[in-house]
């Protein structure tokens, strides 16, 4: 599948855009590594006994956010993200410059059953009212929005090589499903990772974004297409049959939803998961370390993530038990080798893997181990 970087060159504009994006990526790398570790060291030096504070303690947030290095750190996080997406050399402009070529990609014929769109679907207000990640217009409007998202992920903090493959392998070590539902599948990275990880596994990906599921279908490897399908649908009201999946999964979906929507999603997964099946979410929860938790909360504001902290307010074990699950587990997830080192070597999102099992036995290839 062609992305912006692979699209035909258009002279000086394309060379300038590529150079600009390389600069932004390099600056983000400096921000996430050298600047981050310097900030940790300076807070240690300049705010005595900060380890005794809680992130919500009076004065702690004020002192950290007033620190000069934190102010520069926060400014760079906010504005490097804006620079990546916006302006004459941003990702949005890059996709627009290739509109004809990329539209042609989405017009290519597909095998029957690989893609289903719902032109009558109206996204919920929470999905449409924010430019999440500072992506102008988000994923709900322009037909090429998924290409912008694809390029942004490839160069951002969630673009770690093999992240989705690591998640799929971890989940499939705990269960042996035959039918998988990938909620909020985006442009299909997680769906493809699960299909690749287990021969014979059938994966159905759903997303509110027509652009995303269209790109997912067109980007699906030919060898996997018979075991993949994508549909534009609301994960809270998919219309799919009861107990029709052995595994219901999502990657980076919970933190994009307000608390009431997350609770509704948990109930819906209870309806869709077959007896003996499992739910597996890869998402974020606030770190225990007070300084890292403060930086994480600041990321929510600076990256236009208005719901980032909401699902952390839910008693997940109680919510899943109420939806018919048992054995709820929340564990750290290393998105790459060395990611869980202490002290941290670079800024990272606090990845967690959330697993819950349904009592009974599946009708798939096996049952949760």
XYZ file of C-alpha atoms in Angstrom:
369
model
C 0.000 0.000 0.000
C 1.303 3.428 -0.897
C 1.602 6.059 1.777
C 2.618 9.689 1.443
C 6.299 8.844 1.589
C 5.860 6.337 -1.272
C 3.694 8.553 -3.481
C 5.192 10.002 -6.671
C 7.619 12.840 -6.041
C 6.396 16.314 -6.947
C 9.613 18.265 -7.218
C 10.774 20.774 -4.671
C 7.573 20.711 -2.612
C 7.921 16.988 -1.915
C 11.598 17.267 -1.088
C 10.913 20.184 1.253
C 8.048 18.310 2.898
C 10.189 15.216 3.425
C 12.976 17.335 4.940
C 10.488 19.112 7.209
C 9.035 15.834 8.469
C 12.525 14.446 9.099
C 13.280 17.533 11.170
C 10.083 17.121 13.201
C 10.852 13.437 13.786
C 14.386 14.233 14.917
C 13.149 16.976 17.243
C 10.565 14.607 18.723
C 13.289 12.030 19.258
C 15.358 14.575 21.184
C 12.293 15.628 23.188
C 11.412 12.034 24.115
C 14.935 10.991 25.089
C 17.548 13.601 26.023
C 15.080 16.266 27.127
C 12.921 13.785 29.045
C 15.804 12.248 30.988
C 17.232 15.718 31.662
C 13.848 16.807 33.022
C 13.741 13.843 35.406
C 17.208 14.634 36.684
C 16.475 18.318 37.160
C 13.228 17.661 39.046
C 15.164 15.270 41.292
C 17.704 18.017 41.957
C 15.439 21.076 42.159
C 12.376 19.775 44.045
C 13.680 18.132 47.224
C 11.871 15.022 48.476
C 9.506 15.018 45.473
C 9.191 11.235 45.753
C 7.113 11.795 48.891
C 4.534 13.794 46.952
C 1.466 12.504 45.221
C 0.706 13.982 41.782
C -2.452 15.523 43.218
C -0.753 16.986 46.287
C -1.074 20.734 46.729
C 1.881 22.540 45.271
C 3.471 19.571 43.482
C 1.872 20.222 40.113
C 2.522 23.945 40.432
C 6.199 23.421 41.202
C 6.764 20.922 38.386
C 4.820 22.866 35.774
C 6.617 26.040 36.787
C 10.016 24.459 36.278
C 11.733 26.010 33.203
C 12.716 22.682 31.672
C 9.190 21.347 32.084
C 7.833 24.423 30.336
C 10.103 23.820 27.351
C 9.283 20.078 27.425
C 5.551 20.818 27.390
C 5.874 23.436 24.645
C 7.805 21.047 22.421
C 5.310 18.232 22.939
C 2.384 20.423 21.957
C 3.925 22.212 19.021
C 5.929 19.395 17.462
C 2.682 17.429 17.252
C 0.976 20.423 15.621
C 3.887 20.822 13.208
C 3.673 17.167 12.195
C 0.071 17.485 11.091
C -0.468 21.109 10.091
C 1.006 23.812 7.890
C 2.229 23.735 4.289
C 4.587 20.802 4.967
C 2.404 18.915 7.434
C 0.966 15.465 6.881
C -2.472 16.801 5.945
C -0.979 18.916 3.169
C 1.132 15.970 2.039
C -1.899 13.736 1.635
C -3.807 16.510 -0.125
C -0.960 16.870 -2.625
C -1.378 13.172 -3.469
C -5.190 13.143 -3.453
C -5.606 11.831 -6.963
C -3.180 8.933 -6.488
C -4.465 7.970 -3.040
C -8.111 8.220 -4.065
C -7.280 5.825 -6.856
C -5.941 3.354 -4.322
C -9.277 3.367 -2.482
C -11.167 2.963 -5.760
C -9.463 -0.326 -6.569
C -11.866 -3.297 -6.558
C -11.980 -5.577 -3.544
C -13.076 -9.196 -3.071
C -16.697 -9.586 -1.943
C -17.102 -9.477 1.843
C -13.806 -7.759 2.608
C -15.297 -4.290 3.200
C -18.697 -3.060 4.347
C -19.491 0.663 4.675
C -22.502 2.276 6.349
C -23.213 5.688 4.796
C -26.027 6.250 7.311
C -23.813 5.821 10.362
C -23.655 8.967 12.479
C -20.683 9.043 14.847
C -21.277 9.924 18.508
C -20.627 13.501 19.572
C -17.516 12.632 21.559
C -15.922 11.246 18.383
C -16.613 14.253 16.210
C -16.167 17.246 18.492
C -12.391 17.041 19.035
C -9.406 17.026 16.681
C -7.885 14.068 18.499
C -4.064 13.980 18.389
C -4.261 17.464 16.825
C -5.275 15.801 13.551
C -7.278 18.556 11.795
C -10.767 17.246 11.124
C -10.025 13.907 12.744
C -10.873 10.601 11.089
C -14.568 11.081 10.564
C -14.698 13.368 7.553
C -12.261 13.334 4.654
C -12.053 10.062 2.740
C -8.245 10.228 2.881
C -7.982 10.953 6.622
C -6.723 7.425 7.300
C -3.650 8.059 5.164
C -2.804 11.018 7.402
C -3.255 8.834 10.473
C -1.168 6.049 8.966
C 1.749 8.390 8.312
C 1.421 10.001 11.763
C 1.502 6.637 13.529
C 4.548 5.597 11.534
C 6.518 8.535 12.894
C 5.046 8.942 16.373
C 5.212 7.469 19.852
C 2.779 4.660 18.954
C 4.634 3.663 15.813
C 6.999 1.195 17.462
C 7.952 -1.665 15.124
C 6.046 -4.877 15.833
C 3.934 -3.376 18.637
C 0.751 -5.001 17.322
C 2.560 -8.272 16.642
C 3.849 -8.337 20.231
C 0.321 -7.755 21.505
C -1.184 -10.468 19.294
C 1.463 -12.973 20.387
C 0.893 -12.172 24.070
C -2.878 -12.589 23.751
C -2.712 -15.766 21.696
C -0.398 -17.300 24.268
C -3.353 -17.092 26.679
C -6.163 -18.334 24.408
C -6.836 -20.221 21.181
C -9.663 -18.402 19.381
C -11.091 -19.069 15.952
C -13.207 -15.886 15.648
C -11.798 -12.495 16.591
C -13.482 -9.104 16.704
C -11.082 -6.146 16.542
C -12.909 -3.077 17.868
C -11.655 0.312 16.727
C -9.409 -1.417 14.201
C -8.172 1.805 12.564
C -6.350 1.080 9.330
C -5.985 -2.587 10.208
C -2.587 -3.026 11.881
C -3.946 -5.027 14.811
C -6.359 -7.065 12.670
C -3.560 -8.105 10.333
C -1.253 -8.898 13.265
C -3.791 -11.343 14.744
C -4.499 -12.965 11.377
C -0.772 -13.438 10.750
C -0.141 -14.838 14.216
C -2.511 -17.796 13.913
C -3.259 -19.661 10.672
C -6.970 -20.317 10.351
C -7.964 -17.408 12.594
C -10.721 -15.206 11.169
C -10.631 -11.523 12.139
C -13.401 -8.972 11.734
C -12.345 -5.348 12.246
C -14.798 -2.521 12.913
C -14.280 1.218 13.185
C -16.389 4.373 13.081
C -14.179 5.794 10.335
C -15.103 4.867 6.767
C -11.681 6.088 5.700
C -9.918 3.779 8.151
C -11.750 0.573 7.294
C -11.458 1.361 3.579
C -7.690 1.719 3.888
C -7.547 -1.397 6.080
C -9.318 -3.462 3.419
C -7.196 -2.155 0.552
C -4.000 -2.534 2.576
C -4.771 -6.116 3.680
C -2.193 -8.611 2.398
C -3.610 -10.772 -0.386
C -2.786 -14.012 1.404
C -4.767 -12.957 4.478
C -7.801 -11.455 2.767
C -9.884 -14.664 2.901
C -9.609 -14.513 6.743
C -10.133 -10.781 7.149
C -13.152 -8.494 6.935
C -13.687 -4.844 7.802
C -16.846 -2.873 8.475
C -17.765 0.672 9.354
C -19.635 0.273 12.644
C -19.962 1.671 16.146
C -18.316 -0.648 18.675
C -21.073 0.241 21.170
C -23.842 -0.845 18.801
C -22.290 -3.113 16.193
C -25.406 -5.140 15.450
C -23.307 -8.314 15.448
C -24.848 -11.519 16.844
C -24.614 -12.463 20.518
C -21.693 -14.682 21.578
C -20.260 -14.659 18.052
C -16.559 -14.217 18.906
C -14.046 -16.206 20.932
C -11.844 -13.121 21.358
C -12.845 -9.460 21.395
C -9.903 -7.110 21.280
C -8.991 -3.454 20.877
C -5.797 -1.455 20.611
C -5.731 2.136 21.858
C -9.526 2.449 21.879
C -10.538 2.824 25.538
C -8.633 6.059 26.099
C -10.419 7.696 23.155
C -13.830 7.335 24.836
C -15.579 9.068 27.745
C -16.251 7.015 30.845
C -19.892 6.232 30.080
C -18.937 4.999 26.602
C -16.225 2.738 28.052
C -18.759 1.229 30.453
C -21.111 0.639 27.517
C -18.278 -0.952 25.558
C -17.559 -3.372 28.403
C -21.220 -4.401 28.434
C -21.184 -4.846 24.652
C -18.101 -7.055 24.804
C -19.963 -9.176 27.345
C -22.744 -9.633 24.817
C -20.433 -10.452 21.900
C -17.972 -12.794 23.642
C -18.832 -16.487 23.547
C -18.702 -18.663 26.681
C -15.078 -19.480 27.427
C -13.908 -16.560 25.315
C -11.701 -13.664 26.239
C -11.480 -9.890 25.964
C -8.069 -8.271 25.458
C -7.462 -4.527 25.359
C -4.119 -2.831 24.805
C -4.322 0.680 26.210
C -2.897 3.086 28.772
C -3.373 3.612 32.498
C -1.705 6.322 34.610
C 1.734 5.424 35.987
C 2.170 4.946 39.726
C 5.156 7.296 39.785
C 3.819 10.782 40.670
C 6.034 12.699 38.248
C 5.345 10.344 35.337
C 1.627 10.501 36.162
C 1.786 14.294 36.017
C 3.523 14.202 32.620
C 0.916 11.697 31.405
C -1.955 13.967 32.489
C -0.230 16.846 30.734
C 0.022 14.749 27.579
C -3.780 14.515 27.577
C -4.036 18.290 27.335
C -1.170 18.852 24.954
C -2.100 16.091 22.515
C -5.862 16.802 22.420
C -6.740 13.615 24.311
C -9.754 14.780 26.336
C -10.737 11.283 27.525
C -7.275 9.885 28.235
C -7.819 9.614 31.992
C -11.498 8.658 32.068
C -11.316 4.858 31.832
C -8.761 4.856 34.660
C -11.574 5.982 36.980
C -13.465 2.747 36.367
C -13.113 -0.282 38.620
C -12.340 -2.522 35.648
C -12.572 -5.778 37.566
C -16.055 -4.913 38.882
C -17.237 -3.669 35.484
C -16.119 -6.843 33.713
C -17.614 -9.087 36.370
C -20.917 -7.257 35.941
C -20.669 -7.963 32.194
C -20.252 -11.699 32.818
C -16.458 -12.043 32.890
C -14.050 -13.422 35.464
C -10.292 -13.519 36.072
C -9.653 -9.887 35.104
C -5.936 -9.123 34.750
C -4.165 -5.793 34.159
C -0.465 -6.154 33.365
C 2.355 -3.969 32.098
C 3.072 -4.269 28.386
C 6.479 -3.654 26.823
C 5.970 -2.164 23.361
C 9.626 -2.838 22.564
C 12.620 -4.473 24.236
C 13.755 -2.537 27.303
C 10.611 -0.400 27.453
C 9.971 -1.202 31.126
C 13.434 -0.243 32.331
C 13.675 1.745 35.565
C 14.454 4.564 35.574
C 12.910 5.079 32.124
C 15.305 5.803 29.285
C 12.753 7.791 27.291
C 9.244 9.176 27.549
C 6.669 6.529 26.755
C 2.979 5.952 27.071
C 2.117 3.667 30.043
C 0.960 0.629 28.089
C -1.223 -1.926 29.852
C -2.774 -5.176 28.693
C -6.268 -5.742 30.096
C -7.572 -9.323 29.911
C -10.908 -10.775 31.048
C -12.349 -14.248 30.524
C -15.873 -15.568 30.143
C -16.819 -18.746 32.063
C -17.457 -21.820 29.944
C -15.838 -23.293 26.848
C -15.604 -21.842 23.349
C -16.688 -23.477 20.113
C -13.499 -22.269 18.438
C -10.104 -23.936 18.141
C -9.759 -24.174 21.883
C -10.466 -22.460 25.109
C -8.571 -19.886 27.193
C -5.692 -21.589 28.946
